[in-house]
Coordinates of C-alpha atoms in Angstrom, one line a residue:
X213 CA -51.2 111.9 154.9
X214 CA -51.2 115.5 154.9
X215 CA -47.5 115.8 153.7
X216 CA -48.4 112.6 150.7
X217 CA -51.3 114.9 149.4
X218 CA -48.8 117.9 149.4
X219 CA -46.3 115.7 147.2
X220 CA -48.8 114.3 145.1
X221 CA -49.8 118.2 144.5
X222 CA -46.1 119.6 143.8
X223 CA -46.0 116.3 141.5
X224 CA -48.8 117.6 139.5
X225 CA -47.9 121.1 139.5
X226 CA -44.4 120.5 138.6
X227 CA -46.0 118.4 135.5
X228 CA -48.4 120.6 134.2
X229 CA -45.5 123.5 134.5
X230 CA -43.5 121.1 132.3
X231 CA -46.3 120.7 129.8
X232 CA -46.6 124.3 129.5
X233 CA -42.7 124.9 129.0
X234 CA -43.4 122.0 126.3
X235 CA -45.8 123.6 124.7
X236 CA -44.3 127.2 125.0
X237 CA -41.1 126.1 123.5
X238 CA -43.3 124.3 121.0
X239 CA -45.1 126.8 119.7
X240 CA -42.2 129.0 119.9
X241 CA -40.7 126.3 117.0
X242 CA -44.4 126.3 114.9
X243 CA -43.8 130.1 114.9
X244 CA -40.5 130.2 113.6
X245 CA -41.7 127.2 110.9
X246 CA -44.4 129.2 110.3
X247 CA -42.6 132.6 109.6
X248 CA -40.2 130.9 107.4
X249 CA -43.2 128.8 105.4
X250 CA -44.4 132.5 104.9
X251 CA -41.0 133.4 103.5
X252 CA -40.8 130.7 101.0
X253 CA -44.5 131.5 99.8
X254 CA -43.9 135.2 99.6
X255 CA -40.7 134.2 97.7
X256 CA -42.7 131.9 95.2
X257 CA -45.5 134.3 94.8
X258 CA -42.8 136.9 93.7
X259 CA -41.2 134.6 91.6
X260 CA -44.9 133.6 89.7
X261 CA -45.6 137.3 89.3
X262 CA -41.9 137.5 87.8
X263 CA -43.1 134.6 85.5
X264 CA -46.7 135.6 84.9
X265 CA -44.9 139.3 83.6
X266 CA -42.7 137.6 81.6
X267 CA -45.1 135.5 79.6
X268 CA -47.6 138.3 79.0
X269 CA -44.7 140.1 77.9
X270 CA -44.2 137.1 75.3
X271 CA -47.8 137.1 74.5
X272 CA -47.6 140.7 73.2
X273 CA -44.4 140.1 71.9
X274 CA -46.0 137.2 70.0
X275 CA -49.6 139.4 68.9
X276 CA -46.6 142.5 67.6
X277 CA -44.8 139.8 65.5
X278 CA -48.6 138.5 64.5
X279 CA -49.7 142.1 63.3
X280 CA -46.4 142.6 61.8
X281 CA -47.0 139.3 59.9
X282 CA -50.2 140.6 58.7
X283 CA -49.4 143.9 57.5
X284 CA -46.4 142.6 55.5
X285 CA -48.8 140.1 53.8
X286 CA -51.4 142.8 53.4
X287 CA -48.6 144.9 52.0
X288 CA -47.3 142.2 49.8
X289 CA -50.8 141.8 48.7
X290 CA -51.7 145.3 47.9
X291 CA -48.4 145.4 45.6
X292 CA -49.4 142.3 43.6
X293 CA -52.9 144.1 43.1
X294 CA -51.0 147.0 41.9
X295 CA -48.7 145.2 39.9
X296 CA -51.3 143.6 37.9
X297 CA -53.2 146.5 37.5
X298 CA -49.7 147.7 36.1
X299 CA -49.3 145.1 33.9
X300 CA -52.7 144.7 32.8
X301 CA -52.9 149.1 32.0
X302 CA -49.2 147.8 30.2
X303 CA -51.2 145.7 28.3
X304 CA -54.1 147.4 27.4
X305 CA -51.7 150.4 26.3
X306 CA -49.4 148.0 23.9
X307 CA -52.4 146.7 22.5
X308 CA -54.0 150.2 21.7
X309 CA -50.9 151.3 20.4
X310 CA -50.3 147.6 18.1
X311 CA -54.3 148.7 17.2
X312 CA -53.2 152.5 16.4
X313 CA -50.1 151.0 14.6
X314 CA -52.1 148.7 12.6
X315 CA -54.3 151.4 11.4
X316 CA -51.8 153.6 10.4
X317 CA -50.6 150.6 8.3
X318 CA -54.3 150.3 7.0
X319 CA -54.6 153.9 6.0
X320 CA -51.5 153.9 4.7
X321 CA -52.2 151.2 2.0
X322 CA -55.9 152.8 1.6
X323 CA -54.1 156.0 0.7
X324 CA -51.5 154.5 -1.6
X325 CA -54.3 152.7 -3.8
X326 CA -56.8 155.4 -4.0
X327 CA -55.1 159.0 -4.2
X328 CA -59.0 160.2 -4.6
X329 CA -60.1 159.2 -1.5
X330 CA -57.6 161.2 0.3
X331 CA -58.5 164.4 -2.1
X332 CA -62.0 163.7 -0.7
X333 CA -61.7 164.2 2.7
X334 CA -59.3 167.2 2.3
X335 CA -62.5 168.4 0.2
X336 CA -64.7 168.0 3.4
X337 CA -62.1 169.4 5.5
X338 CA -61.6 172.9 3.8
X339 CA -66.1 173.0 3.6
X340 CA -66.0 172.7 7.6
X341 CA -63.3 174.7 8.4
X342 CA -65.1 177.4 6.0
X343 CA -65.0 181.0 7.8
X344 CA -67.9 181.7 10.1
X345 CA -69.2 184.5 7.8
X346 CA -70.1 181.8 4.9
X347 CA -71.8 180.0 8.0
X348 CA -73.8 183.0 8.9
X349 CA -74.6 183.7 5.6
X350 CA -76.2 180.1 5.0
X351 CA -78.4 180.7 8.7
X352 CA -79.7 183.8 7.1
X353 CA -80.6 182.3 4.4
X354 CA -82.6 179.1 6.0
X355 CA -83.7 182.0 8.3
X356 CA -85.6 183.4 5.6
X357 CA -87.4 181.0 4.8
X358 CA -88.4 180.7 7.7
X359 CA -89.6 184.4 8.2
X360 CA -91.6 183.5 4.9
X361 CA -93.5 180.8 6.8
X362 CA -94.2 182.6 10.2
X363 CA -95.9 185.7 7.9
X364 CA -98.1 183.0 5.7
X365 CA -99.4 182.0 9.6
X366 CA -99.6 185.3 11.1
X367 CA -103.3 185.1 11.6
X368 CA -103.4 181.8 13.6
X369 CA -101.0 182.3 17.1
X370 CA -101.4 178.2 17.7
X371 CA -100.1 176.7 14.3
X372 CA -96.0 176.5 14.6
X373 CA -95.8 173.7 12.7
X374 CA -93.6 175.5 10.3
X375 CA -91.6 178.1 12.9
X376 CA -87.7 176.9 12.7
X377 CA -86.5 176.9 16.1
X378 CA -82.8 175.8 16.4
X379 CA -81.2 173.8 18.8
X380 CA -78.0 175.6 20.3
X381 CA -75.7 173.4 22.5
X382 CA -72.8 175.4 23.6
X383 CA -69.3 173.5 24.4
X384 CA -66.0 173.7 25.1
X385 CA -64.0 170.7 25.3
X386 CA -65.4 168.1 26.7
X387 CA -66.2 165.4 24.0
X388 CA -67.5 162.4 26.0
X389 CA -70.4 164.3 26.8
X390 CA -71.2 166.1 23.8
X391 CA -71.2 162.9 21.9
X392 CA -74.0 161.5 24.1
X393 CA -75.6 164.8 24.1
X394 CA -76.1 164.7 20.2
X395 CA -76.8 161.1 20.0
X396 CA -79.6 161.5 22.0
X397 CA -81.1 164.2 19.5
X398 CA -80.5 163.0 16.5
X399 CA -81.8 159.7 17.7
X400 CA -85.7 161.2 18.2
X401 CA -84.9 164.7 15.4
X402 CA -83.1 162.7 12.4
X403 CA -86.8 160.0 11.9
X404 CA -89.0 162.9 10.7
X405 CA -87.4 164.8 7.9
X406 CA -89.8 167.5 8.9
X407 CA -87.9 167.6 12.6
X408 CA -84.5 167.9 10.5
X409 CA -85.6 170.9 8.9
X410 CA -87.9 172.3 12.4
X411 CA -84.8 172.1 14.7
X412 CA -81.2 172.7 13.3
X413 CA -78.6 171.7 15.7
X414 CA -75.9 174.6 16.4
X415 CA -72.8 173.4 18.2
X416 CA -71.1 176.7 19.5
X417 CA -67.8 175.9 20.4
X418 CA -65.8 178.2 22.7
X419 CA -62.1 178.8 21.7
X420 CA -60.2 175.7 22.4
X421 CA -56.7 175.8 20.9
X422 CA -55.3 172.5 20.2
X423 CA -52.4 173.5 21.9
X424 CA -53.7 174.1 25.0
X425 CA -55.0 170.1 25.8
X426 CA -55.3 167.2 23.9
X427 CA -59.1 167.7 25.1
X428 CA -59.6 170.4 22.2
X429 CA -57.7 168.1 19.6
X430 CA -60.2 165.7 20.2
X431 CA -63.0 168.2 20.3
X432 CA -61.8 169.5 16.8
X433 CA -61.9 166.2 15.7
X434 CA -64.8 165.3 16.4
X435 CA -66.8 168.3 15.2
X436 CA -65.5 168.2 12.0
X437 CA -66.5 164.1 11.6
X438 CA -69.8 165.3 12.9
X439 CA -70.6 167.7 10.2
X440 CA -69.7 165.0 7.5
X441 CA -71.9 162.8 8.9
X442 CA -75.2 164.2 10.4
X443 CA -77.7 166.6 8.2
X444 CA -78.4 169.7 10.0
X445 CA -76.0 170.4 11.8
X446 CA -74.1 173.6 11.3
X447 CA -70.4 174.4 13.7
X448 CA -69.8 177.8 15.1
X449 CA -66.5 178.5 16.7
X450 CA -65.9 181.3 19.2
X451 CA -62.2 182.7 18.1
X452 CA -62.5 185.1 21.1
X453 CA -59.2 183.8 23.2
X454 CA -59.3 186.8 25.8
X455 CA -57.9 185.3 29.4
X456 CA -60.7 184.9 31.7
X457 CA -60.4 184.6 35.4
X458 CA -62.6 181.6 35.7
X459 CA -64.5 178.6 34.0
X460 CA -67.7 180.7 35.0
X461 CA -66.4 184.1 32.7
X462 CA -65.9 181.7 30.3
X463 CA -68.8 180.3 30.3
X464 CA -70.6 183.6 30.7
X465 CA -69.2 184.9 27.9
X466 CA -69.7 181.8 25.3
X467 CA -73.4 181.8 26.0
X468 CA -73.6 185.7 24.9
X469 CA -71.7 185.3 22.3
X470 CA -74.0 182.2 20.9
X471 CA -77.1 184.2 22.0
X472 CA -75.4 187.3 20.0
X473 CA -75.2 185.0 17.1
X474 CA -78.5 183.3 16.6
X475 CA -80.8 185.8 17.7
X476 CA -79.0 189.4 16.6
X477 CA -77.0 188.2 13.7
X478 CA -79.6 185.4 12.3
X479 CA -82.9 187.1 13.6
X480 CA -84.1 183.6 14.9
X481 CA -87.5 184.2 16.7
X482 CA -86.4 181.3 19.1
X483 CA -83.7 179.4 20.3
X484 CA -83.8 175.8 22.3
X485 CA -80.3 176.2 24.3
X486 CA -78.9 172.3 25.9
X487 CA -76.1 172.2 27.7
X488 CA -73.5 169.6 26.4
X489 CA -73.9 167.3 29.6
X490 CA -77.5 166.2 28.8
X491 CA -79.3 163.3 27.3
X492 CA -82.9 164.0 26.1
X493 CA -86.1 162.1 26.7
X494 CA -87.7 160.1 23.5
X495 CA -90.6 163.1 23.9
X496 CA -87.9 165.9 24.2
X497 CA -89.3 168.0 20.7
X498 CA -92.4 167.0 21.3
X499 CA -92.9 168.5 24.4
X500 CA -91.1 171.9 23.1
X501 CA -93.1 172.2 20.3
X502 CA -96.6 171.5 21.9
X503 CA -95.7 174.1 24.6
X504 CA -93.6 176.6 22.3
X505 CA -97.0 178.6 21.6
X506 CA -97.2 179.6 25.4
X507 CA -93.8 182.0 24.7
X508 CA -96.2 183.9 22.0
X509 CA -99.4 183.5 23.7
X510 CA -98.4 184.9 27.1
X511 CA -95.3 187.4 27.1
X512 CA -95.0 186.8 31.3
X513 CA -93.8 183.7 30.1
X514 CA -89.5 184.2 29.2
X515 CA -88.8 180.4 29.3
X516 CA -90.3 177.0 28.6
X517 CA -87.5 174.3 30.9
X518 CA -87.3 170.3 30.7
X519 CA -86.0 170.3 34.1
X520 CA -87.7 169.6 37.3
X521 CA -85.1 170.6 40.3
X522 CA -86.8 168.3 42.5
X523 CA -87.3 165.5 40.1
X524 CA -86.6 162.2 41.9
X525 CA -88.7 159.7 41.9
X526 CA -89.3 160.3 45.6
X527 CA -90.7 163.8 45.1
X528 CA -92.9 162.6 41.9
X529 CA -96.7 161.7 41.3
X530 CA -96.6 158.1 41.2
X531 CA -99.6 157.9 38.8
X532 CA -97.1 158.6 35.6
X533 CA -99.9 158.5 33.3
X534 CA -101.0 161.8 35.5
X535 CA -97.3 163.1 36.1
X536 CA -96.2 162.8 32.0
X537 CA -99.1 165.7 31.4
X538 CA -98.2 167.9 34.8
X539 CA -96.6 171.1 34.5
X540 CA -96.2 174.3 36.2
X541 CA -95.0 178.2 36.9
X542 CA -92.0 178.7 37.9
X543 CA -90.4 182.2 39.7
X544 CA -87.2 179.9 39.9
X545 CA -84.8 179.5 36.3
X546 CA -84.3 176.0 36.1
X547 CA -81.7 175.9 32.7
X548 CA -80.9 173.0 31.6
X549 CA -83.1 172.2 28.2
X550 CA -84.5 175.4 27.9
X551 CA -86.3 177.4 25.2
X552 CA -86.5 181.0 25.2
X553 CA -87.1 184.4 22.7
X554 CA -85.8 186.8 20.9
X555 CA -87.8 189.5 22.5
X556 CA -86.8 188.1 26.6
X557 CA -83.3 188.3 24.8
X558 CA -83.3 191.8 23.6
X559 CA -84.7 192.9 27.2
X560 CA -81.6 191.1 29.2
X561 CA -78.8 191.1 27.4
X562 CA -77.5 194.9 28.0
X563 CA -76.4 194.0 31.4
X564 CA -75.4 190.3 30.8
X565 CA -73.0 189.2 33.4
X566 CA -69.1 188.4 33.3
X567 CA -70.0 185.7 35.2
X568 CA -73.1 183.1 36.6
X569 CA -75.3 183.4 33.9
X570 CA -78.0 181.3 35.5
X571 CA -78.1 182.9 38.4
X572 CA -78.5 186.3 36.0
X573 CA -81.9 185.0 34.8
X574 CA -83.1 184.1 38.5
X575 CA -82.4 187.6 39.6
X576 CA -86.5 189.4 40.1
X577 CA -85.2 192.8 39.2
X578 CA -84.0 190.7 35.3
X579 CA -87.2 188.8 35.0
X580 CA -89.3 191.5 35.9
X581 CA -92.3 188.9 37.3
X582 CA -92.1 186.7 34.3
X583 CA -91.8 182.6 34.8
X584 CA -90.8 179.5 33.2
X585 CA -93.0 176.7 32.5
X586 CA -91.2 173.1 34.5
X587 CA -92.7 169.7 34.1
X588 CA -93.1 167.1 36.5
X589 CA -91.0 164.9 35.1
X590 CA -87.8 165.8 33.7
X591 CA -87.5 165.7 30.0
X592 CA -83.6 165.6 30.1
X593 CA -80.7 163.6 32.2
X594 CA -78.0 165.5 33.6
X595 CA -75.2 163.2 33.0
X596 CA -72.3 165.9 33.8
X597 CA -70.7 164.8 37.0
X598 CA -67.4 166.6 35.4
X599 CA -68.3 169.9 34.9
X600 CA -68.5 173.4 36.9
X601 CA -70.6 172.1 39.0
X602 CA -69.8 170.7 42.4
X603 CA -69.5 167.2 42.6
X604 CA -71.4 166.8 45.7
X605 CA -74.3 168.6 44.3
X606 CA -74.0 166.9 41.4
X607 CA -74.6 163.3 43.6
X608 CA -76.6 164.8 46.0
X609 CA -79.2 166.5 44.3
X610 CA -78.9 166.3 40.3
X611 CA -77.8 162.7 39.6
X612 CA -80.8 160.9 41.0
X613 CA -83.2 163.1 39.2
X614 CA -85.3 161.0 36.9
X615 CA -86.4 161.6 33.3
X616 CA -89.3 160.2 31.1
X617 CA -88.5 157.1 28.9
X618 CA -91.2 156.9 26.7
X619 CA -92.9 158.8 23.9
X620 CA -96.0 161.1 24.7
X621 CA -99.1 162.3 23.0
X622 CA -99.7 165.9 23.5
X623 CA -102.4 166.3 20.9
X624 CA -105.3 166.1 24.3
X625 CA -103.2 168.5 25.9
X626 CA -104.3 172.2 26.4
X627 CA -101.9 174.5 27.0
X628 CA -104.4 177.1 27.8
X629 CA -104.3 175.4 31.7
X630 CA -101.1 176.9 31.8
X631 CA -101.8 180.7 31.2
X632 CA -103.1 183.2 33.7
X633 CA -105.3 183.8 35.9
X634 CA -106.3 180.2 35.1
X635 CA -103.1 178.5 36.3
X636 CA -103.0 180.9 39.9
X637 CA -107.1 180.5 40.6
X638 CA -106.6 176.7 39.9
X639 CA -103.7 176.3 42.5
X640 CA -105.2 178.7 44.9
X641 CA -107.9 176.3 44.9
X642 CA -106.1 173.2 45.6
X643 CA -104.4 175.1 48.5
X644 CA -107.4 176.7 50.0
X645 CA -108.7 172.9 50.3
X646 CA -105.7 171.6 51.4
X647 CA -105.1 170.5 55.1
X648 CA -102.6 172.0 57.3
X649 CA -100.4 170.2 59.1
X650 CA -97.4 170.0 60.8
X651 CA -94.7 167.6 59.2
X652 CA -94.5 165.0 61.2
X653 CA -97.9 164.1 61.2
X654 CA -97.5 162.6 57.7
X655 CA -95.6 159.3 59.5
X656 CA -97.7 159.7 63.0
X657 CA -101.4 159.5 61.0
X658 CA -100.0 157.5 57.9
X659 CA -101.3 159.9 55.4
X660 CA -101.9 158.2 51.7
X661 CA -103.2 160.2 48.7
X662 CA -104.4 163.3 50.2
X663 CA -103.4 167.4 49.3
X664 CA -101.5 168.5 52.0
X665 CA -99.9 171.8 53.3
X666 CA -97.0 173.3 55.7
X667 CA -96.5 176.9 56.8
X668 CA -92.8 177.9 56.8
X669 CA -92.5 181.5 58.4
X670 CA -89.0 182.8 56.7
X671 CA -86.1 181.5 54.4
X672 CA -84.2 179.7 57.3
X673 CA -88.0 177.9 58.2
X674 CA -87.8 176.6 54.7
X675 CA -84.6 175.5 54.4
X676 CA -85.0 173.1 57.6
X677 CA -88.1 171.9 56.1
X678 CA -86.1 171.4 52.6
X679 CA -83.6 169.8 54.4
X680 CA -86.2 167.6 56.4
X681 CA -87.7 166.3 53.2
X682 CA -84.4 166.0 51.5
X683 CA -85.3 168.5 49.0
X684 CA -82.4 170.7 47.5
X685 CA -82.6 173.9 49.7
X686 CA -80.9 176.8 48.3
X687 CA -82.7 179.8 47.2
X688 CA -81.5 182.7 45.3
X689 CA -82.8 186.0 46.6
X690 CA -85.2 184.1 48.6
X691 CA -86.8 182.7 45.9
X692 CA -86.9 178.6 46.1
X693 CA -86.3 176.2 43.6
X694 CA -89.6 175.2 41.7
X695 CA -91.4 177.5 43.7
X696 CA -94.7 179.9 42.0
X697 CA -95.2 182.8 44.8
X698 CA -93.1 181.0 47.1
X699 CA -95.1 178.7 47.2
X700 CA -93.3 174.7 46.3
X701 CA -95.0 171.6 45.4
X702 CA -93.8 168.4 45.2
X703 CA -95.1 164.9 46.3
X704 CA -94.4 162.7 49.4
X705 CA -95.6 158.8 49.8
X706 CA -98.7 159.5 47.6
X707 CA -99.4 162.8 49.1
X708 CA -99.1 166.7 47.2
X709 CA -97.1 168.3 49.6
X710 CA -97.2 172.4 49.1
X711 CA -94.9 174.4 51.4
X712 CA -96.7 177.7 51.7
X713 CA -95.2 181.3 53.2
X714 CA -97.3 182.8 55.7
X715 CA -99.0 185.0 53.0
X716 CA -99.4 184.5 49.5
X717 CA -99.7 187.5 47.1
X718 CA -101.8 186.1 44.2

């Protein structure tokens, strides 16, 4: 029994020692099957990452070809446009010259059938191109007459109804905007006979040789069609050819040289200077003449301006039956439609400068404390984006400057408002009631229709609240646009803003 239970046991042992070989050898296999099932995946996921590279790099081969597709069609595109343009500037060229061609042939048989015609115009050619001195001559002559009046009225400082004050406009060469310029004159001047006679229009021409441009042919041209054409308006041309360093010597020395003119030569009493690049408003003369008395009445006045430097309709009273009648004092020039005397004249011109005029007549030690009178709305439009000036000032700060539209009725107005101490106690009213406050409380407390004021401590203070407001910011010897004892008004969402220094000498 003993030796049966042993056998059984060596039976069993021996089995399970087989089943464990089994299994050992077994798993030996797996492991090798396994190992090699890990080659062939390894081996696949190499070959998909060889694949995967390969179609990205067809992809972006694909998006280059795309882009390349799309710049060649943009291309192609962009040289239609241009050949069209082409063709259609072609076009527009042969057809000006078949117009020019045609004319020719017109004034060629309008010549051939009427020799008189052509005698005529040589006629009105030689009485334009007269010398200046016969020019002069017939100035002095109107100016007498005009002497003659202004001695009848001596006694009475208000009535100017009669006083001839001509209207200079000094140019060089650029015809587009002269054109407008006079347009817009004669338009309101040439309905009253009485306005003819009141304001003679002198275009002061500085030397432009046709040979220089075809600018100056055109020019030429022009003035002498204009003279045919218009009453009262007389040519003088500035045969001074001297070289000048700059546009700004040029113009520095044509605007003596018309000053030298009109006021030494012709003895005017006063002169209404606008720059060739502006368009005046339909109240233009009106507004002149109603505030011309002010340059006899007060002699700390040197200049009466239609310009307002801050003149957008932002900055503005928007009551414009209010604004039409606001003006004020001015330590800052503003130019541009300007009237001035022969007496300010004979004080500055000594020292006249080679160069920057404007800035000449902003300087305090040349004014000597005397102002200019600016409205609140402009009476002229700066329409000179080609021009000395830079372009960016131009669109930032001068060609969004408004101008009035309509015709006013000064005869309610009193001029008187404007003289001191009345003007200076009045505003030191205004800004003694005002409230001061800090800008940004304008947009944090919504403030609507109320007289408002801001401290600024220096010139740099002011130029970051300028610059805050969007007004123009420059100063000239620390003297601010618009500004009346440094002090500058202007209005802001309903309000009348005044930016005040930290003391005021009244």
């Amino acid at each position: 029994m003993i030796k049966l239970n042993f056998c059984l046991k060596s039976i069993i042992i021996g089995l399970v020692s087989l089943i464990y070989i089994y299994l050992f050898v077994f798993s030996v296999n797996k492991s090798k099957d396994f190992e090699k099932l890990e080659i062939e995946k390894n081996k696949l996921n190499f070959e998909n990452e060889k694949t995967n590279l390969s179609i990205l790099k067809y992809m972006e081969a694909v998006n280059n070809l795309n882009n390349t597709i799309k710049n060649l069609n943009y291309s192609i595109e962009e040289s239609k446009q241009q050949l069209i343009q082409m063709e259609n500037i072609f076009n527009q060229e042969l057809k000006s010259l078949q117009t020019s061609l045609n004319q020719c042939e017109e004034i060629n048989k309008i010549n051939e059938k009427n020799n008189n015609n052509n005698d005529l115009i040589i006629n009105n050619k030689n009485k334009i191109l007269s010398n200046e001195n016969q020019l002069v001559n017939d100035l002095n002559n109107t100016n007498k007459n005009n002497n003659n009046n202004k001695n009848n009225n001596n006694n009475n400082n208000n009535n100017n109804n009669n006083e001839m004050i001509p209207i200079l406009i000094p140019t060089y060469n650029r015809t587009n905007y002269l054109e407008k310029t006079i347009k817009s004159i004669i338009k309101i001047r040439d309905i009253n006979k009485d306005k003819i006679k009141k304001f003679p229009i002198i275009i002061s021409q500085d030397s432009c040789n046709i040979d220089e441009n075809d600018n100056c042919k055109e020019m030429n041209e022009y003035l002498e069609n204009i003279s045919i054409n218009y009453e009262g308006i007389i040519v003088l041309k500035n045969l001074n050819r001297n070289v000048v360093n700059s546009s700004y010597e040029s113009i520095s020395r044509h605007y003596k040289w018309a000053f030298t003119q009109i006021f030494d030569k012709l003895s005017f009493n006063k002169i209404l200077v606008v720059e060739d690049d502006l368009e005046v408003s339909p109240d233009f003369l009106d507004y002149f003449e109603k505030l011309s008395p002010l340059l006899d009445i007060d002699q700390s006045i040197f200049c009466i301006s239609a310009w307002n430097d801050n003149g957008k309709s932002l900055y503005i009273n928007e009551n414009q039956q209010q604004a039409i009648y606001q003006f004020y004092r001015t330590d800052f020039f503003p130019g541009l439609g300007w009237l001035t005397t022969n007496r300010f004249w004979v004080d500055i011109k000594e020292n006249w400068p080679k160069q920057y005029w404007d800035d000449y007549l902003r300087q305090p030690s040349i004014i000597k404390g005397k102002q200019c009178i600016r409205p609140e709305i402009s009476r002229v439009k700066n329409i000179g984006f080609s021009g000395a000036t830079n372009s960016h000032v131009y669109v930032s700060y001068i060609e969004g400057i408004i101008s009035n539209q309509s015709p006013v009725d000064y005869s309610n107005y009193d001029i008187q408002q404007l003289l001191e101490p009345t003007y200076s106690n009045k505003l030191k009213v205004s800004i003694t009631n005002a409230k001061l406050i800090y800008p940004y409380e304008i947009e944090t407390f919504g403030y609507k229709n109320q007289t408002l004021k801001i401290l600024f401590k220096d010139q740099y203070d002011y130029q970051m609240l300028a610059k805050q407001f969007g007004l123009i910011e420059d100063q000239r010897e620390e003297i601010q646009r618009t500004s009346f004892k440094k002090i500058v008004s202007f209005y802001f969402k309903s309000n009348l803003i005044y930016f005040i220094p930290k003391q005021i000498n009244w």
